[in-house]
mmCIF file of C-alpha atoms in Angstrom:
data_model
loop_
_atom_site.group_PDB
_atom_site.id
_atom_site.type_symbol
_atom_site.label_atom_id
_atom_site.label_comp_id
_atom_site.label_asym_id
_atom_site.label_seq_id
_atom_site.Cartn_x
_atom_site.Cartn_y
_atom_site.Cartn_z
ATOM 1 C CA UNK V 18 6.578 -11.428 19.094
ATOM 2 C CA UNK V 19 3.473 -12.462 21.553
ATOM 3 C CA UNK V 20 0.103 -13.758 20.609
ATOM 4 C CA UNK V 21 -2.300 -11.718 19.434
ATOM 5 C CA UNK V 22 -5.324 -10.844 21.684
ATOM 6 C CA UNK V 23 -8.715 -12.299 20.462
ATOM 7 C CA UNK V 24 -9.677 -8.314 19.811
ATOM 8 C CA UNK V 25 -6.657 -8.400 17.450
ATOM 9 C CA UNK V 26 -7.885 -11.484 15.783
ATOM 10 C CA UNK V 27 -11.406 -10.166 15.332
ATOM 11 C CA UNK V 28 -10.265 -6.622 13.788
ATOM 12 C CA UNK V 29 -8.161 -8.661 11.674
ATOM 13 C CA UNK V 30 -10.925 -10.749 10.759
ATOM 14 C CA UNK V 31 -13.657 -8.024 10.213
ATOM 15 C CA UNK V 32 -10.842 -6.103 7.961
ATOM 16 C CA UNK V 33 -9.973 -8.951 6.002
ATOM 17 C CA UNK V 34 -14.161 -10.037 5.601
ATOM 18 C CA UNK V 35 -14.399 -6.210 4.643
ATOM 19 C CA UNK V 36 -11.427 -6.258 1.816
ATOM 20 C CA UNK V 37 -13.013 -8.973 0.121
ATOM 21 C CA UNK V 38 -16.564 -8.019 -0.658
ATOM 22 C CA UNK V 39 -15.592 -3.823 -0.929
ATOM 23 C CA UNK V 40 -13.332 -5.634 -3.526
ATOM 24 C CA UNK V 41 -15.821 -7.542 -5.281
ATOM 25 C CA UNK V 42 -19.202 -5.605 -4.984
ATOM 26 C CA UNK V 43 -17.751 -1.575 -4.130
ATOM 27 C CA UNK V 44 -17.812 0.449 -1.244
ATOM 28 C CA UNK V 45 -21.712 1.743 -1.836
ATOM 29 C CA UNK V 46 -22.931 -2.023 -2.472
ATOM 30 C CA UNK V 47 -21.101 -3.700 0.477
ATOM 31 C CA UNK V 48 -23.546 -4.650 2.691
ATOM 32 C CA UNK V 49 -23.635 -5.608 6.331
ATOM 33 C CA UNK V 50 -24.458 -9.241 6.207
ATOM 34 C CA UNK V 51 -22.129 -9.868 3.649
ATOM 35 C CA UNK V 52 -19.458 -8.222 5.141
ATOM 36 C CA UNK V 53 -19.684 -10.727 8.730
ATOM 37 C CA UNK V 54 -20.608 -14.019 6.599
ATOM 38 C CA UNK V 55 -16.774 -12.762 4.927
ATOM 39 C CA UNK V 56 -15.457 -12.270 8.269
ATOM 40 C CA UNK V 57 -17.057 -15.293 9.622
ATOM 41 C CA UNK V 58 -18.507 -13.077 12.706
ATOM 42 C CA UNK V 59 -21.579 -11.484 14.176
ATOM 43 C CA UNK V 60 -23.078 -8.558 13.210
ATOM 44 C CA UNK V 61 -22.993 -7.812 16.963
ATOM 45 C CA UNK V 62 -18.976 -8.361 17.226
ATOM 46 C CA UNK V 63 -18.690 -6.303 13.495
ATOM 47 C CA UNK V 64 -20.541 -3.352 15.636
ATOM 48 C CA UNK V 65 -18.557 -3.581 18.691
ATOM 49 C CA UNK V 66 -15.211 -3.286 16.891
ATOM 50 C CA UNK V 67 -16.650 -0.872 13.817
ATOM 51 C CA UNK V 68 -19.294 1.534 14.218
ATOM 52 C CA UNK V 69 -20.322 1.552 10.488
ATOM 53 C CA UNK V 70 -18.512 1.255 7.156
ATOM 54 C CA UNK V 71 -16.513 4.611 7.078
ATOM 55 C CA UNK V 72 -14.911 3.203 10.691
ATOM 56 C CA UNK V 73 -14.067 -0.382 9.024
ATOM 57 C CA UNK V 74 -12.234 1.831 5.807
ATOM 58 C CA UNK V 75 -10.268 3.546 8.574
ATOM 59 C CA UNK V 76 -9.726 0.718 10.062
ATOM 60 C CA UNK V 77 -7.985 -0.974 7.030
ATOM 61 C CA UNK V 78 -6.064 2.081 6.251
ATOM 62 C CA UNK V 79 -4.990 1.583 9.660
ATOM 63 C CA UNK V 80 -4.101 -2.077 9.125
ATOM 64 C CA UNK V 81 -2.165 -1.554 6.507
ATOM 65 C CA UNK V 82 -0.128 1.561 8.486
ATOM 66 C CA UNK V 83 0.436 -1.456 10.845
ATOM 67 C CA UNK V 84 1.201 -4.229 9.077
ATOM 68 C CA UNK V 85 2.498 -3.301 5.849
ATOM 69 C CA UNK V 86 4.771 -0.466 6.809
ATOM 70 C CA UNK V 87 5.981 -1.937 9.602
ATOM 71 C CA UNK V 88 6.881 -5.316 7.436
ATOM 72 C CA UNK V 89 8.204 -2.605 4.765
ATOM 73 C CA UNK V 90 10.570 -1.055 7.629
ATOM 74 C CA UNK V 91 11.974 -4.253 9.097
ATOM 75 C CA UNK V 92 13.101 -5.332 5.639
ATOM 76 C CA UNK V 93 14.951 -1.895 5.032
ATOM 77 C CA UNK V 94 16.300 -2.226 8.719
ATOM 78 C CA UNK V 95 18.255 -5.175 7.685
ATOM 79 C CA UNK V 96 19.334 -4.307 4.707
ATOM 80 C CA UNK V 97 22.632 -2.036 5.178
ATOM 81 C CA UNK V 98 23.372 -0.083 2.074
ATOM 82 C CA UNK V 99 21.022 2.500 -0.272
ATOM 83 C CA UNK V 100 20.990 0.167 -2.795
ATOM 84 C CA UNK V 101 20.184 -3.060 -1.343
ATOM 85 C CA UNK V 102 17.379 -0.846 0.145
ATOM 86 C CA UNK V 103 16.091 0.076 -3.377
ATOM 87 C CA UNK V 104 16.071 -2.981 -4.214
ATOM 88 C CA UNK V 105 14.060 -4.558 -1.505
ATOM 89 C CA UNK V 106 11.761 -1.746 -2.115
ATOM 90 C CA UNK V 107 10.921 -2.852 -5.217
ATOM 91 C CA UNK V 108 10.715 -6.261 -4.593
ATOM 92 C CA UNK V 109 8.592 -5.734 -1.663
ATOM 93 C CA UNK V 110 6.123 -3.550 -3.509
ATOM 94 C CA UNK V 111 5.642 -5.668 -6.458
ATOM 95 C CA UNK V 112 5.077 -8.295 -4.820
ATOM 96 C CA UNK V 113 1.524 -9.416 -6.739
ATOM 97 C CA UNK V 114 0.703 -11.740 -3.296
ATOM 98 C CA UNK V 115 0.657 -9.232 -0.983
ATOM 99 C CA UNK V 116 -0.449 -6.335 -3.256
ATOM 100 C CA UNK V 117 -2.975 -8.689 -5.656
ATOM 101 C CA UNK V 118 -6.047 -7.534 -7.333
ATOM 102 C CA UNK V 119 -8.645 -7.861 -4.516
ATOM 103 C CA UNK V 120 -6.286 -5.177 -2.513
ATOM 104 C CA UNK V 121 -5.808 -3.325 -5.725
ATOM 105 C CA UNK V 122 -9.578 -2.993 -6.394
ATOM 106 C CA UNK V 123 -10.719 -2.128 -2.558
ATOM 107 C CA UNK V 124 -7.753 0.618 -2.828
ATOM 108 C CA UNK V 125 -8.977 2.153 -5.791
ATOM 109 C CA UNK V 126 -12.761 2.439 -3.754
ATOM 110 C CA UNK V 127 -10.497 4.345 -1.276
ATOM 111 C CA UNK V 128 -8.881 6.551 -3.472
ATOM 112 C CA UNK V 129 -12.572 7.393 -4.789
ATOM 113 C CA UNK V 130 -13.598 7.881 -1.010
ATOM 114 C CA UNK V 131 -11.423 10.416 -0.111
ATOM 115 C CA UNK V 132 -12.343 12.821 -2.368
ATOM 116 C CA UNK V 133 -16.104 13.547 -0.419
ATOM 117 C CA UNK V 134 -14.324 12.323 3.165
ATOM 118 C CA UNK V 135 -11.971 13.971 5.092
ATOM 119 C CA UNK V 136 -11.004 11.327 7.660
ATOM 120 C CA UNK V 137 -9.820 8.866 4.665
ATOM 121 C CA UNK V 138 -8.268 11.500 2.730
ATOM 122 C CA UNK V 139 -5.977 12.464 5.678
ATOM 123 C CA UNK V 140 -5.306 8.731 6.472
ATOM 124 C CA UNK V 141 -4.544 7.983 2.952
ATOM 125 C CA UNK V 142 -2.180 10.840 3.242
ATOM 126 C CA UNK V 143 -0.509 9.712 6.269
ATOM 127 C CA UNK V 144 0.272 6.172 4.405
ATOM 128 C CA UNK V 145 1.556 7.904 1.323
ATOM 129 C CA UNK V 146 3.607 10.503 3.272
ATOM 130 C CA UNK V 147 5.370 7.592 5.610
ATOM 131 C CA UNK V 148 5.987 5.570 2.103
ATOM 132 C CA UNK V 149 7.579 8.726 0.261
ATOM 133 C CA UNK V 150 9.009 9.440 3.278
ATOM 134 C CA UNK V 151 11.442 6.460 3.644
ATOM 135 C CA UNK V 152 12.022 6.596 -0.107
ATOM 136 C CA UNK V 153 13.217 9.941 0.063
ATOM 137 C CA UNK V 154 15.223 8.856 2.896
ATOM 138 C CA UNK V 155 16.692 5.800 0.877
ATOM 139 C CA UNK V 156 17.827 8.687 -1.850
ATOM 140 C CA UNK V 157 19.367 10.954 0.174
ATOM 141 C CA UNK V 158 21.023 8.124 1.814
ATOM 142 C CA UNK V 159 22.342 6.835 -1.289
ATOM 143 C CA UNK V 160 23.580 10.626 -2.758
ATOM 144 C CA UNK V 161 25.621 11.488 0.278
ATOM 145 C CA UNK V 162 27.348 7.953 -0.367
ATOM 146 C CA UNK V 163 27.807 8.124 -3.869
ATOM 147 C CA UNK V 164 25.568 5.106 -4.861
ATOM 148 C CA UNK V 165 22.965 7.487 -6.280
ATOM 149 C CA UNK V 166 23.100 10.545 -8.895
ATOM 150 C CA UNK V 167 22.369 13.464 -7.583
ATOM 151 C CA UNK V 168 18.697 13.817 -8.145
ATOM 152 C CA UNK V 169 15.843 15.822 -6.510
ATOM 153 C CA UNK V 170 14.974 12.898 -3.468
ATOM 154 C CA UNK V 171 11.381 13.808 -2.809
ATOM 155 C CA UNK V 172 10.379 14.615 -6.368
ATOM 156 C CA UNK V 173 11.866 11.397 -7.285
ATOM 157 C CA UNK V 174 10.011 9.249 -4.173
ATOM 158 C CA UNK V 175 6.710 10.687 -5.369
ATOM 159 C CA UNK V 176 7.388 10.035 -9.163
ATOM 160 C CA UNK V 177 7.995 5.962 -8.468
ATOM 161 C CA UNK V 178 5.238 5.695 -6.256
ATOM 162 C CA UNK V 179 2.916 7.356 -8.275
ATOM 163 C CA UNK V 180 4.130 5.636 -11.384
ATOM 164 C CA UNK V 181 3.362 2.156 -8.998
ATOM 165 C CA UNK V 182 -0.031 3.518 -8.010
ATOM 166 C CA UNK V 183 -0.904 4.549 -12.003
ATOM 167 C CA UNK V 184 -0.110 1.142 -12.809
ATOM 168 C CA UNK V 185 -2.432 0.092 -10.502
ATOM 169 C CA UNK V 186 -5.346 1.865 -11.799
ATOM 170 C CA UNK V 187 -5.233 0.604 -15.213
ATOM 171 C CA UNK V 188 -4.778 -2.834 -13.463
ATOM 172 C CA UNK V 189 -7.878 -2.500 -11.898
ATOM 173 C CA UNK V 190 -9.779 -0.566 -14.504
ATOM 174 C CA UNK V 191 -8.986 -3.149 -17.566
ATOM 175 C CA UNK V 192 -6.631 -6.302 -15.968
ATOM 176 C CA UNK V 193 -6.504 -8.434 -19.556
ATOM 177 C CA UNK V 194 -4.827 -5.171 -21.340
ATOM 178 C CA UNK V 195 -2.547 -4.560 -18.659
ATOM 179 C CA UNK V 196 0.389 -6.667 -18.108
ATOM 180 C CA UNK V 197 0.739 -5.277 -14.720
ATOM 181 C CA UNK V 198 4.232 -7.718 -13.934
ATOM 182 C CA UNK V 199 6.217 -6.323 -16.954
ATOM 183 C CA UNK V 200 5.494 -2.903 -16.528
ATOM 184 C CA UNK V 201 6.399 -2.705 -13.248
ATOM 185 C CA UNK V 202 9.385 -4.410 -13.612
ATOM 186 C CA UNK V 203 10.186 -2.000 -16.468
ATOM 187 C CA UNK V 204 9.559 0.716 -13.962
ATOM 188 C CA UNK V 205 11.574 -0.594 -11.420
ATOM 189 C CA UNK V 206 14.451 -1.059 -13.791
ATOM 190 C CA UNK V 207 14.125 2.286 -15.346
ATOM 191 C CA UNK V 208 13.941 4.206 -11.959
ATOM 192 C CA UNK V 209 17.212 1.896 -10.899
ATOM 193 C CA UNK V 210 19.063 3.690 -13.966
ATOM 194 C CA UNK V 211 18.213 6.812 -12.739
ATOM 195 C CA UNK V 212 19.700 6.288 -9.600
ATOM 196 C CA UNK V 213 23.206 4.719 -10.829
ATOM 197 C CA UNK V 214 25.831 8.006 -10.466
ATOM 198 C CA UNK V 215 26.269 9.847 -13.950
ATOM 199 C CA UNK V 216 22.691 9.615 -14.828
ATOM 200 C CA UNK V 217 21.770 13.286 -13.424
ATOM 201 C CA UNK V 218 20.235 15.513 -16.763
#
């Protein structure tokens, strides 16, 4: 892999600066000077790489396409059979380090974006349809070899993530009732049953 360019750096750095205070004070209260003392830049360099605050959320949502799925896909890629897959997906996912409560709470703000904004609401759709996407993928994968029961592949893609992204939510909204590491590990173990062969209803 090469170097990053500088602009690389300084998107990273603007997106990163941006996570943290959308995080800690909400979408509506994040303020320009905050957001470049977090990122450690100008407000001249914020502008040059992000119009305004609607083109920064974009630009995470983009980051994330990048990054994340792309980190995601590499890890499937060397990982040879459905349910070594799976299992990577899980472990990827819940992986509290990469997916901790600062990136929990700015998602949320997203989630409540997209409802009034169109541009969000298609990108968040574009990162939850790649996501499902390769799940379903996974499934299908793993039916036609017999590692999986024969079960409905999208339904069951979109019922694990959105039992993940539920989780999530109740994370967020009250963190000291929810003890976010056992449940999902009790969903990931649950979902793993109803993949072994024999467990179609």
């Amino acid at each position: 892999m090469g170097r990053k360019s500088i602009a690389h750096i300084r998107r990273e750095q603007i997106i990163n600066g941006f996570f943290k205070v959308v995080a800690k004070k909400g979408f509506a209260n994040a303020s320009t000077r905050e957001i470049t003392e977090a990122a450690g830049v100008s407000k001249g360099v914020l502008h040059h790489y992000f119009i305004d605050k609607e083109a920064m959320v974009l630009g995470v949502l983009g980051h994330v396409l990048e990054t994340y799925l792309a980190e995601f896909t590499e890890g499937l890629e060397k990982r040879e059979s459905p349910t070594e897959q799976m299992e990577f997906f899980w472990s990827w996912f819940l992986d509290l380090n990469r997916f901790n409560m600062e990136f929990s709470r700015a998602w949320v703000e997203f989630w409540v974006l997209s409802k009034t904004n169109e541009s969000i609401a298609e990108a968040l759709r574009d990162c939850y349809g790649q996501i499902i996407g390769r799940l379903a993928g996974i499934i299908r994968k793993g039916i036609e070899s017999g590692d999986f029961a024969k079960v409905d592949p999208l339904v069951t893609a979109n019922t694990m993530l959105a039992s993940l992204e539920g989780t999530t939510m109740l994370w967020v909204v009250n963190p000291m009732a929810t003890p976010v590491e056992a449940i999902n590990d009790k969903i990931a173990e649950l979902f793993l049953n109803h993949l072994k062969p024999g467990q179609e209803n």
